[in-house]
Structure formats: C-alpha cells, structure tokens
C-alpha cells in the first residue's frame, strides 16, 4: 500500500538541486525501521545485506525474493515518512527482462516499496528501462557491487585508476539516461565520486565514497555496533549496542539464576480471598 505521507522521489531530487544532503540507512525489521523512520532518515533500504547481517550467511547472493519480501513487508509496516527502497536480490533481475519487471513489481505491490535498487551488470540498462516503464522507480548501484563478488578478497575499492574511473562515470551517466532517480556509489575514491556527482542531475548516495556525494547510506547494524563479524573501513560505529546488549543479557541470566527476577514489579497477583477459595 502506497503511503501518501512518505518522502517522494521529487523531493529527493529537489534536495540535490538545493544542495541538501540526503540520508539513507538499511533496515530489515519492524522495530529498527520504526526508529530510523522516527529519526527522520530520508530513505530506508531493505538491503540484501540482510544475508550477512541478519541471516548469518556468507554472501548476499544467498538471499532470494522470498526472504527479501518477507523482511521488506515488516519494514513497510513501520515506515511512515521515509522513502522505502527494496534491494533486488541476486538472480531476480539478471535472467530476463520479463522476470526482472515482475519481481520489481512484487516489491511495490506486495511489500509496499516506493522504489527498487539493482546492482550494475551487463544488460542492466535494458532491465532498468523496462522496470521504470512498468511504473517502478529504480536506484542504480555501481562501484563495488557485492552480488558480483565471489569471495571477500574481491571487496576492493573501485575506480582507482583513470580507466576504471572513466568507466564508472560512463556507467553513472548511462543509468541516469535510463531513468534512475539516484545511484549508490560503493567503495569509490572520494574525488572520483565527486566527479560523478557533479556530472549528474540525479543524486549520488555514497557508501565508502567520501564526502562529496549528494547523500550517504550505511548499514544500520554497523552504525549501532550490532554486527561485528566484519566491519568495512567506511562504516562508522556511533554506539556499541552489542556491548550494552551483552551486559543486559548477562544481568538477566544472573538474576534468573539467583532468584532476583522476576520481582514483584514484574509479577501478577491473585486476591487473598480467591487464593483461599482455591486452596
Ligand atoms: O544491501 C546493502 O546493504 C546495500 C548497501 C549499499 C547499503 O546495498
């Protein structure tokens, strides 16, 4: 169901025009999405990083439409103001245009998304155009595209030499021409990201792409210190909730073991007369 009070794509484009920074975070469930939305983040991405962060899998290639839709529906129930973007999982848009369009529409029709994101691959321009023609807004994703990386060693900064940087700029322009309303730039040198940003009318949303992008996206679990299996250099931790949560869980365990929990405040009582009748 389309939520009328959500930020629109027009407003996101307007932010770039006015030079206002755009904020974006991932969410995969109702409770965290509620907080992110309340905080006034412009866009929420149900990222396929769901695979690593929530499902404990090794690669983003391991999640499919079923998992993505399941989590996106939960996030959708929470989101009132942010623009909701669904990340199309590996295999859902690369095979053929018809399947890609059908899957993109599922993110909107079944899971309440306002847009989808897809990673660059040979043939993505045709797919992007077809999805947009079918009425679904598309965000591109270039630079490091995790779905194309087979192992952790492949997680490298992209566009570090003039040739590959030129390639990135060309891809960004092609995605803009194809109709994307924004592009995620992942792991790109800051000055290359600045060049891309300056040459586009649509916003660039950086992740490990420096300060000159029009906006920033990070994995919420990284900024909250909720995921420590690996942490890329660009992921700034604003609080370590893992540490606080572990302390709380240990206190709970200890209180159950030593009989301090549940106390009166967390228990229910029965009236004396009812207890007598019961006896
Ligand atoms: O899945 C993801 O987390 C992403 C990033 C760009 C945030 O695609």
PDB file of C-alpha atoms and ligand atoms in Angstrom:
ATOM      1  CA  UNK A   1       0.000   0.000   0.000  1.00  0.00           C
ATOM      2  CA  UNK A   2       1.424   3.371  -1.066  1.00  0.00           C
ATOM      3  CA  UNK A   3       1.869   5.639   1.955  1.00  0.00           C
ATOM      4  CA  UNK A   4       0.921   9.191   0.981  1.00  0.00           C
ATOM      5  CA  UNK A   5       2.982  10.918   3.666  1.00  0.00           C
ATOM      6  CA  UNK A   6       6.296   9.400   2.612  1.00  0.00           C
ATOM      7  CA  UNK A   7       9.063  11.496   1.090  1.00  0.00           C
ATOM      8  CA  UNK A   8       8.703  11.450  -2.676  1.00  0.00           C
ATOM      9  CA  UNK A   9      11.293  10.929  -5.388  1.00  0.00           C
ATOM     10  CA  UNK A  10      10.592  14.503  -6.490  1.00  0.00           C
ATOM     11  CA  UNK A  11      11.614  15.696  -3.019  1.00  0.00           C
ATOM     12  CA  UNK A  12      14.790  13.583  -3.127  1.00  0.00           C
ATOM     13  CA  UNK A  13      15.733  15.156  -6.486  1.00  0.00           C
ATOM     14  CA  UNK A  14      14.885  18.582  -5.095  1.00  0.00           C
ATOM     15  CA  UNK A  15      17.335  18.018  -2.236  1.00  0.00           C
ATOM     16  CA  UNK A  16      20.155  17.552  -4.736  1.00  0.00           C
ATOM     17  CA  UNK A  17      19.115  20.714  -6.573  1.00  0.00           C
ATOM     18  CA  UNK A  18      19.149  22.697  -3.321  1.00  0.00           C
ATOM     19  CA  UNK A  19      22.432  21.156  -2.173  1.00  0.00           C
ATOM     20  CA  UNK A  20      20.804  19.462   0.833  1.00  0.00           C
ATOM     21  CA  UNK A  21      22.373  16.159   1.913  1.00  0.00           C
ATOM     22  CA  UNK A  22      20.285  13.004   1.610  1.00  0.00           C
ATOM     23  CA  UNK A  23      20.299  10.355   4.345  1.00  0.00           C
ATOM     24  CA  UNK A  24      19.726   6.646   3.923  1.00  0.00           C
ATOM     25  CA  UNK A  25      20.092   3.594   6.187  1.00  0.00           C
ATOM     26  CA  UNK A  26      19.290  -0.078   5.885  1.00  0.00           C
ATOM     27  CA  UNK A  27      16.581  -1.790   7.926  1.00  0.00           C
ATOM     28  CA  UNK A  28      15.386  -5.369   7.878  1.00  0.00           C
ATOM     29  CA  UNK A  29      12.718  -5.448  10.586  1.00  0.00           C
ATOM     30  CA  UNK A  30       9.833  -3.524  12.146  1.00  0.00           C
ATOM     31  CA  UNK A  31      11.485  -2.277  15.348  1.00  0.00           C
ATOM     32  CA  UNK A  32      14.657  -0.842  13.839  1.00  0.00           C
ATOM     33  CA  UNK A  33      12.731   0.613  10.885  1.00  0.00           C
ATOM     34  CA  UNK A  34      10.443   2.397  13.373  1.00  0.00           C
ATOM     35  CA  UNK A  35      13.465   4.109  14.977  1.00  0.00           C
ATOM     36  CA  UNK A  36      15.096   5.003  11.667  1.00  0.00           C
ATOM     37  CA  UNK A  37      11.868   6.485  10.368  1.00  0.00           C
ATOM     38  CA  UNK A  38      11.329   8.424  13.617  1.00  0.00           C
ATOM     39  CA  UNK A  39      14.853   9.842  13.343  1.00  0.00           C
ATOM     40  CA  UNK A  40      13.936  11.475  10.031  1.00  0.00           C
ATOM     41  CA  UNK A  41      16.182   9.456   7.708  1.00  0.00           C
ATOM     42  CA  UNK A  42      15.094  10.220   4.111  1.00  0.00           C
ATOM     43  CA  UNK A  43      15.310   6.732   2.615  1.00  0.00           C
ATOM     44  CA  UNK A  44      15.272   3.236   4.079  1.00  0.00           C
ATOM     45  CA  UNK A  45      16.849   0.425   2.107  1.00  0.00           C
ATOM     46  CA  UNK A  46      15.927  -3.159   2.809  1.00  0.00           C
ATOM     47  CA  UNK A  47      19.346  -4.254   1.628  1.00  0.00           C
ATOM     48  CA  UNK A  48      20.360  -7.709   0.546  1.00  0.00           C
ATOM     49  CA  UNK A  49      22.999  -7.287   3.281  1.00  0.00           C
ATOM     50  CA  UNK A  50      20.140  -8.957   5.158  1.00  0.00           C
ATOM     51  CA  UNK A  51      22.033 -12.110   4.163  1.00  0.00           C
ATOM     52  CA  UNK A  52      25.125 -11.305   6.243  1.00  0.00           C
ATOM     53  CA  UNK A  53      23.748  -9.082   8.987  1.00  0.00           C
ATOM     54  CA  UNK A  54      20.533 -10.841   9.960  1.00  0.00           C
ATOM     55  CA  UNK A  55      20.638 -14.321   8.440  1.00  0.00           C
ATOM     56  CA  UNK A  56      24.316 -15.094   9.174  1.00  0.00           C
ATOM     57  CA  UNK A  57      25.060 -16.085   5.574  1.00  0.00           C
ATOM     58  CA  UNK A  58      28.423 -15.535   3.871  1.00  0.00           C
ATOM     59  CA  UNK A  59      27.268 -13.824   0.689  1.00  0.00           C
ATOM     60  CA  UNK A  60      24.453 -11.526  -0.398  1.00  0.00           C
ATOM     61  CA  UNK A  61      23.988 -13.984  -3.274  1.00  0.00           C
ATOM     62  CA  UNK A  62      22.378 -16.359  -0.803  1.00  0.00           C
ATOM     63  CA  UNK A  63      19.129 -14.442  -0.294  1.00  0.00           C
ATOM     64  CA  UNK A  64      16.252 -14.603  -2.736  1.00  0.00           C
ATOM     65  CA  UNK A  65      12.904 -12.946  -3.357  1.00  0.00           C
ATOM     66  CA  UNK A  66      11.143 -14.851  -0.550  1.00  0.00           C
ATOM     67  CA  UNK A  67      13.490 -13.601   2.191  1.00  0.00           C
ATOM     68  CA  UNK A  68      13.669 -10.080   0.771  1.00  0.00           C
ATOM     69  CA  UNK A  69       9.896  -9.705   0.508  1.00  0.00           C
ATOM     70  CA  UNK A  70       9.341 -11.183   3.973  1.00  0.00           C
ATOM     71  CA  UNK A  71      11.651  -8.604   5.598  1.00  0.00           C
ATOM     72  CA  UNK A  72      10.528  -5.724   3.380  1.00  0.00           C
ATOM     73  CA  UNK A  73       6.918  -6.283   4.416  1.00  0.00           C
ATOM     74  CA  UNK A  74       7.955  -5.993   8.084  1.00  0.00           C
ATOM     75  CA  UNK A  75       9.847  -2.750   7.400  1.00  0.00           C
ATOM     76  CA  UNK A  76       6.943  -1.378   5.364  1.00  0.00           C
ATOM     77  CA  UNK A  77       4.640  -1.769   8.383  1.00  0.00           C
ATOM     78  CA  UNK A  78       6.900   0.623  10.300  1.00  0.00           C
ATOM     79  CA  UNK A  79       7.745   3.262   7.722  1.00  0.00           C
ATOM     80  CA  UNK A  80       5.627   6.405   7.695  1.00  0.00           C
ATOM     81  CA  UNK A  81       7.886   9.142   6.309  1.00  0.00           C
ATOM     82  CA  UNK A  82      10.927   7.632   4.631  1.00  0.00           C
ATOM     83  CA  UNK A  83      11.045   6.530   1.010  1.00  0.00           C
ATOM     84  CA  UNK A  84      11.221   2.735   1.055  1.00  0.00           C
ATOM     85  CA  UNK A  85      13.656   1.051  -1.340  1.00  0.00           C
ATOM     86  CA  UNK A  86      13.783  -2.711  -1.853  1.00  0.00           C
ATOM     87  CA  UNK A  87      17.064  -4.278  -2.890  1.00  0.00           C
ATOM     88  CA  UNK A  88      16.521  -6.737  -5.721  1.00  0.00           C
ATOM     89  CA  UNK A  89      18.331  -9.959  -4.796  1.00  0.00           C
ATOM     90  CA  UNK A  90      20.825 -11.853  -6.926  1.00  0.00           C
ATOM     91  CA  UNK A  91      19.079 -13.809  -9.668  1.00  0.00           C
ATOM     92  CA  UNK A  92      15.867 -11.798  -9.508  1.00  0.00           C
ATOM     93  CA  UNK A  93      16.698  -9.349 -12.321  1.00  0.00           C
ATOM     94  CA  UNK A  94      19.657 -10.681 -14.324  1.00  0.00           C
ATOM     95  CA  UNK A  95      17.983 -13.589 -16.153  1.00  0.00           C
ATOM     96  CA  UNK A  96      15.498 -11.805 -18.381  1.00  0.00           C
ATOM     97  CA  UNK A  97      13.641  -8.518 -18.525  1.00  0.00           C
ATOM     98  CA  UNK A  98      10.194 -10.023 -18.015  1.00  0.00           C
ATOM     99  CA  UNK A  99      11.203 -11.732 -14.752  1.00  0.00           C
ATOM    100  CA  UNK A 100      13.007  -8.596 -13.593  1.00  0.00           C
ATOM    101  CA  UNK A 101       9.899  -6.464 -14.152  1.00  0.00           C
ATOM    102  CA  UNK A 102       7.647  -8.997 -12.401  1.00  0.00           C
ATOM    103  CA  UNK A 103       9.976  -9.162  -9.391  1.00  0.00           C
ATOM    104  CA  UNK A 104      10.337  -5.376  -9.201  1.00  0.00           C
ATOM    105  CA  UNK A 105       6.555  -5.042  -9.203  1.00  0.00           C
ATOM    106  CA  UNK A 106       6.329  -7.545  -6.319  1.00  0.00           C
ATOM    107  CA  UNK A 107       8.469  -5.199  -4.175  1.00  0.00           C
ATOM    108  CA  UNK A 108       5.907  -2.451  -4.792  1.00  0.00           C
ATOM    109  CA  UNK A 109       2.626  -4.393  -4.909  1.00  0.00           C
ATOM    110  CA  UNK A 110       3.280  -6.931  -2.156  1.00  0.00           C
ATOM    111  CA  UNK A 111       5.842  -5.235   0.089  1.00  0.00           C
ATOM    112  CA  UNK A 112       4.919  -1.538  -0.154  1.00  0.00           C
ATOM    113  CA  UNK A 113       8.180  -0.250  -1.650  1.00  0.00           C
ATOM    114  CA  UNK A 114       8.433   3.127  -3.352  1.00  0.00           C
ATOM    115  CA  UNK A 115      11.423   2.045  -5.429  1.00  0.00           C
ATOM    116  CA  UNK A 116      13.856  -0.794  -6.044  1.00  0.00           C
ATOM    117  CA  UNK A 117      17.634  -0.848  -6.250  1.00  0.00           C
ATOM    118  CA  UNK A 118      19.661  -3.053  -8.541  1.00  0.00           C
ATOM    119  CA  UNK A 119      23.380  -3.553  -8.958  1.00  0.00           C
ATOM    120  CA  UNK A 120      25.191  -2.857 -12.210  1.00  0.00           C
ATOM    121  CA  UNK A 121      25.640  -5.820 -14.577  1.00  0.00           C
ATOM    122  CA  UNK A 122      25.933  -6.155 -18.349  1.00  0.00           C
ATOM    123  CA  UNK A 123      22.377  -5.701 -19.519  1.00  0.00           C
ATOM    124  CA  UNK A 124      21.218  -3.651 -16.533  1.00  0.00           C
ATOM    125  CA  UNK A 125      20.296  -0.639 -18.672  1.00  0.00           C
ATOM    126  CA  UNK A 126      17.666  -2.556 -20.621  1.00  0.00           C
ATOM    127  CA  UNK A 127      16.308  -4.065 -17.403  1.00  0.00           C
ATOM    128  CA  UNK A 128      16.279  -0.665 -15.673  1.00  0.00           C
ATOM    129  CA  UNK A 129      14.338   0.920 -18.531  1.00  0.00           C
ATOM    130  CA  UNK A 130      11.793  -1.915 -18.558  1.00  0.00           C
ATOM    131  CA  UNK A 131      11.222  -1.716 -14.792  1.00  0.00           C
ATOM    132  CA  UNK A 132      10.748   2.047 -14.953  1.00  0.00           C
ATOM    133  CA  UNK A 133       8.365   1.639 -17.904  1.00  0.00           C
ATOM    134  CA  UNK A 134       6.366  -0.762 -15.721  1.00  0.00           C
ATOM    135  CA  UNK A 135       5.926   2.057 -13.189  1.00  0.00           C
ATOM    136  CA  UNK A 136       8.619   1.207 -10.629  1.00  0.00           C
ATOM    137  CA  UNK A 137      11.286   3.771  -9.713  1.00  0.00           C
ATOM    138  CA  UNK A 138      14.855   2.444  -9.867  1.00  0.00           C
ATOM    139  CA  UNK A 139      18.025   3.292  -7.990  1.00  0.00           C
ATOM    140  CA  UNK A 140      21.275   2.142  -9.618  1.00  0.00           C
ATOM    141  CA  UNK A 141      24.319   0.774  -7.786  1.00  0.00           C
ATOM    142  CA  UNK A 142      27.859   0.994  -9.170  1.00  0.00           C
ATOM    143  CA  UNK A 143      31.428   0.736  -7.894  1.00  0.00           C
ATOM    144  CA  UNK A 144      31.748  -2.254  -5.626  1.00  0.00           C
ATOM    145  CA  UNK A 145      28.722  -4.417  -6.347  1.00  0.00           C
ATOM    146  CA  UNK A 146      28.713  -7.207  -3.729  1.00  0.00           C
ATOM    147  CA  UNK A 147      26.497  -9.558  -5.752  1.00  0.00           C
ATOM    148  CA  UNK A 148      29.244  -9.702  -8.391  1.00  0.00           C
ATOM    149  CA  UNK A 149      31.954 -10.538  -5.859  1.00  0.00           C
ATOM    150  CA  UNK A 150      32.583 -14.224  -5.282  1.00  0.00           C
ATOM    151  CA  UNK A 151      34.810 -14.017  -2.202  1.00  0.00           C
ATOM    152  CA  UNK A 152      35.855 -11.462   0.442  1.00  0.00           C
ATOM    153  CA  UNK A 153      39.136 -10.736  -1.403  1.00  0.00           C
ATOM    154  CA  UNK A 154      37.046  -9.181  -4.157  1.00  0.00           C
ATOM    155  CA  UNK A 155      35.799  -6.450  -1.800  1.00  0.00           C
ATOM    156  CA  UNK A 156      38.069  -3.709  -3.176  1.00  0.00           C
ATOM    157  CA  UNK A 157      37.831  -0.003  -3.831  1.00  0.00           C
ATOM    158  CA  UNK A 158      36.738   0.552  -7.456  1.00  0.00           C
ATOM    159  CA  UNK A 159      37.772   3.297  -9.893  1.00  0.00           C
ATOM    160  CA  UNK A 160      41.289   3.745  -8.522  1.00  0.00           C
ATOM    161  CA  UNK A 161      42.891   4.233 -11.939  1.00  0.00           C
ATOM    162  CA  UNK A 162      41.874   6.682 -14.649  1.00  0.00           C
ATOM    163  CA  UNK A 163      40.489   3.972 -16.970  1.00  0.00           C
ATOM    164  CA  UNK A 164      38.192   2.333 -14.429  1.00  0.00           C
ATOM    165  CA  UNK A 165      37.155   5.750 -13.037  1.00  0.00           C
ATOM    166  CA  UNK A 166      36.133   6.773 -16.581  1.00  0.00           C
ATOM    167  CA  UNK A 167      34.122   3.546 -16.773  1.00  0.00           C
ATOM    168  CA  UNK A 168      32.300   4.417 -13.538  1.00  0.00           C
ATOM    169  CA  UNK A 169      31.462   7.904 -14.791  1.00  0.00           C
ATOM    170  CA  UNK A 170      30.147   6.427 -18.050  1.00  0.00           C
ATOM    171  CA  UNK A 171      28.005   3.869 -16.203  1.00  0.00           C
ATOM    172  CA  UNK A 172      26.564   6.572 -13.941  1.00  0.00           C
ATOM    173  CA  UNK A 173      25.591   8.696 -16.945  1.00  0.00           C
ATOM    174  CA  UNK A 174      24.016   5.697 -18.671  1.00  0.00           C
ATOM    175  CA  UNK A 175      21.951   4.883 -15.585  1.00  0.00           C
ATOM    176  CA  UNK A 176      20.779   8.485 -15.384  1.00  0.00           C
ATOM    177  CA  UNK A 177      19.792   8.335 -19.054  1.00  0.00           C
ATOM    178  CA  UNK A 178      17.972   5.041 -18.459  1.00  0.00           C
ATOM    179  CA  UNK A 179      15.801   6.866 -15.909  1.00  0.00           C
ATOM    180  CA  UNK A 180      17.259   6.027 -12.476  1.00  0.00           C
ATOM    181  CA  UNK A 181      16.323   8.553  -9.780  1.00  0.00           C
ATOM    182  CA  UNK A 182      19.550   8.004  -7.844  1.00  0.00           C
ATOM    183  CA  UNK A 183      22.727   5.940  -7.806  1.00  0.00           C
ATOM    184  CA  UNK A 184      24.544   4.228  -4.947  1.00  0.00           C
ATOM    185  CA  UNK A 185      28.323   4.599  -5.301  1.00  0.00           C
ATOM    186  CA  UNK A 186      30.055   1.934  -3.238  1.00  0.00           C
ATOM    187  CA  UNK A 187      33.773   1.998  -2.381  1.00  0.00           C
ATOM    188  CA  UNK A 188      34.923   4.664  -4.792  1.00  0.00           C
ATOM    189  CA  UNK A 189      37.709   7.237  -4.164  1.00  0.00           C
ATOM    190  CA  UNK A 190      36.177  10.473  -2.880  1.00  0.00           C
ATOM    191  CA  UNK A 191      37.405  12.638  -5.774  1.00  0.00           C
ATOM    192  CA  UNK A 192      36.077  10.179  -8.364  1.00  0.00           C
ATOM    193  CA  UNK A 193      32.725  10.176  -6.550  1.00  0.00           C
ATOM    194  CA  UNK A 194      32.823  13.977  -6.666  1.00  0.00           C
ATOM    195  CA  UNK A 195      33.321  13.899 -10.446  1.00  0.00           C
ATOM    196  CA  UNK A 196      30.391  11.502 -10.859  1.00  0.00           C
ATOM    197  CA  UNK A 197      28.232  13.638  -8.554  1.00  0.00           C
ATOM    198  CA  UNK A 198      28.987  16.850 -10.441  1.00  0.00           C
ATOM    199  CA  UNK A 199      28.105  15.302 -13.802  1.00  0.00           C
ATOM    200  CA  UNK A 200      24.662  14.024 -12.791  1.00  0.00           C
ATOM    201  CA  UNK A 201      21.317  15.718 -12.152  1.00  0.00           C
ATOM    202  CA  UNK A 202      20.206  12.736 -10.049  1.00  0.00           C
ATOM    203  CA  UNK A 203      21.717  12.249  -6.582  1.00  0.00           C
ATOM    204  CA  UNK A 204      24.641  10.002  -5.765  1.00  0.00           C
ATOM    205  CA  UNK A 205      24.350   8.141  -2.483  1.00  0.00           C
ATOM    206  CA  UNK A 206      27.768   7.121  -1.232  1.00  0.00           C
ATOM    207  CA  UNK A 207      28.881   4.190   0.881  1.00  0.00           C
ATOM    208  CA  UNK A 208      32.630   4.349   1.238  1.00  0.00           C
ATOM    209  CA  UNK A 209      32.640   7.030  -1.456  1.00  0.00           C
ATOM    210  CA  UNK A 210      33.563  10.108   0.581  1.00  0.00           C
ATOM    211  CA  UNK A 211      32.029  13.406   1.488  1.00  0.00           C
ATOM    212  CA  UNK A 212      31.201  14.804  -1.946  1.00  0.00           C
ATOM    213  CA  UNK A 213      28.275  12.531  -2.725  1.00  0.00           C
ATOM    214  CA  UNK A 214      24.786  14.012  -2.508  1.00  0.00           C
ATOM    215  CA  UNK A 215      23.899  11.609   0.277  1.00  0.00           C
ATOM    216  CA  UNK A 216      25.162   8.723   2.373  1.00  0.00           C
ATOM    217  CA  UNK A 217      23.955   5.218   3.081  1.00  0.00           C
ATOM    218  CA  UNK A 218      25.232   2.802   5.716  1.00  0.00           C
ATOM    219  CA  UNK A 219      24.127  -0.482   7.207  1.00  0.00           C
ATOM    220  CA  UNK A 220      22.194   0.416  10.379  1.00  0.00           C
ATOM    221  CA  UNK A 221      23.687  -2.529  12.290  1.00  0.00           C
ATOM    222  CA  UNK A 222      27.169  -1.105  11.607  1.00  0.00           C
ATOM    223  CA  UNK A 223      26.454   2.393  12.942  1.00  0.00           C
ATOM    224  CA  UNK A 224      24.771   0.869  16.004  1.00  0.00           C
ATOM    225  CA  UNK A 225      27.543  -1.641  16.692  1.00  0.00           C
ATOM    226  CA  UNK A 226      25.157  -4.555  16.335  1.00  0.00           C
ATOM    227  CA  UNK A 227      27.194  -6.538  13.838  1.00  0.00           C
ATOM    228  CA  UNK A 228      30.859  -7.290  14.428  1.00  0.00           C
ATOM    229  CA  UNK A 229      31.623 -10.245  12.166  1.00  0.00           C
ATOM    230  CA  UNK A 230      33.348  -7.824   9.806  1.00  0.00           C
ATOM    231  CA  UNK A 231      33.450  -4.047   9.594  1.00  0.00           C
ATOM    232  CA  UNK A 232      34.478  -2.181   6.449  1.00  0.00           C
ATOM    233  CA  UNK A 233      36.659   0.930   6.876  1.00  0.00           C
ATOM    234  CA  UNK A 234      33.826   3.265   5.826  1.00  0.00           C
ATOM    235  CA  UNK A 235      31.370   2.006   8.455  1.00  0.00           C
ATOM    236  CA  UNK A 236      31.455   4.408  11.401  1.00  0.00           C
ATOM    237  CA  UNK A 237      30.181   2.993  14.690  1.00  0.00           C
ATOM    238  CA  UNK A 238      28.158   5.623  16.591  1.00  0.00           C
ATOM    239  CA  UNK A 239      27.344   3.354  19.539  1.00  0.00           C
ATOM    240  CA  UNK A 240      28.262  -0.185  20.552  1.00  0.00           C
ATOM    241  CA  UNK A 241      24.884  -1.750  21.247  1.00  0.00           C
ATOM    242  CA  UNK A 242      26.385  -5.245  21.156  1.00  0.00           C
ATOM    243  CA  UNK A 243      28.337  -4.434  24.325  1.00  0.00           C
ATOM    244  CA  UNK A 244      25.294  -2.939  26.087  1.00  0.00           C
ATOM    245  CA  UNK A 245      23.049  -5.794  24.971  1.00  0.00           C
ATOM    246  CA  UNK A 246      25.533  -8.439  26.133  1.00  0.00           C
ATOM    247  CA  UNK A 247      25.785  -6.758  29.563  1.00  0.00           C
ATOM    248  CA  UNK A 248      21.975  -6.700  29.840  1.00  0.00           C
ATOM    249  CA  UNK A 249      21.609 -10.340  28.802  1.00  0.00           C
ATOM    250  CA  UNK A 250      24.242 -11.409  31.369  1.00  0.00           C
ATOM    251  CA  UNK A 251      22.435  -9.418  34.104  1.00  0.00           C
ATOM    252  CA  UNK A 252      19.154 -11.130  33.160  1.00  0.00           C
ATOM    253  CA  UNK A 253      20.820 -14.546  33.252  1.00  0.00           C
ATOM    254  CA  UNK A 254      22.351 -13.818  36.681  1.00  0.00           C
ATOM    255  CA  UNK A 255      19.071 -12.508  38.132  1.00  0.00           C
ATOM    256  CA  UNK A 256      17.149 -15.574  36.967  1.00  0.00           C
ATOM    257  CA  UNK A 257      19.816 -17.858  38.394  1.00  0.00           C
ATOM    258  CA  UNK A 258      19.992 -16.063  41.769  1.00  0.00           C
ATOM    259  CA  UNK A 259      16.218 -15.542  42.081  1.00  0.00           C
ATOM    260  CA  UNK A 260      16.231 -11.721  41.818  1.00  0.00           C
ATOM    261  CA  UNK A 261      13.999 -11.884  38.745  1.00  0.00           C
ATOM    262  CA  UNK A 262      11.021 -11.784  38.463  1.00  0.00           C
ATOM    263  CA  UNK A 263      10.414  -9.380  41.370  1.00  0.00           C
ATOM    264  CA  UNK A 264       7.015  -8.005  42.459  1.00  0.00           C
ATOM    265  CA  UNK A 265       7.033  -5.286  39.829  1.00  0.00           C
ATOM    266  CA  UNK A 266       7.167  -7.896  37.086  1.00  0.00           C
ATOM    267  CA  UNK A 267       4.729 -10.448  38.541  1.00  0.00           C
ATOM    268  CA  UNK A 268       0.946 -10.776  38.777  1.00  0.00           C
ATOM    269  CA  UNK A 269      -1.028 -11.394  41.980  1.00  0.00           C
ATOM    270  CA  UNK A 270      -4.264 -13.097  42.928  1.00  0.00           C
ATOM    271  CA  UNK A 271      -6.649 -11.671  45.576  1.00  0.00           C
ATOM    272  CA  UNK A 272      -6.301 -13.299  49.035  1.00  0.00           C
ATOM    273  CA  UNK A 273      -9.943 -14.489  49.089  1.00  0.00           C
ATOM    274  CA  UNK A 274      -9.569 -16.098  45.666  1.00  0.00           C
ATOM    275  CA  UNK A 275      -6.434 -17.829  46.846  1.00  0.00           C
ATOM    276  CA  UNK A 276      -8.323 -19.113  49.909  1.00  0.00           C
ATOM    277  CA  UNK A 277     -11.121 -20.447  47.673  1.00  0.00           C
ATOM    278  CA  UNK A 278      -8.563 -22.112  45.541  1.00  0.00           C
ATOM    279  CA  UNK A 279      -6.962 -23.821  48.498  1.00  0.00           C
TER     280      UNK A 279
HETATM  281  O1  LIG B   1      22.492  -4.277   0.870  1.00  0.00           O
HETATM  282  C1  LIG B   1      23.052  -3.257   1.271  1.00  0.00           C
HETATM  283  O2  LIG B   1      23.251  -3.063   2.471  1.00  0.00           O
HETATM  284  C2  LIG B   1      23.474  -2.285   0.276  1.00  0.00           C
HETATM  285  C3  LIG B   1      24.288  -1.100   0.684  1.00  0.00           C
HETATM  286  C4  LIG B   1      24.518  -0.178  -0.458  1.00  0.00           C
HETATM  287  C5  LIG B   1      23.848  -0.337   1.851  1.00  0.00           C
HETATM  288  O3  LIG B   1      23.168  -2.461  -0.865  1.00  0.00           O
END
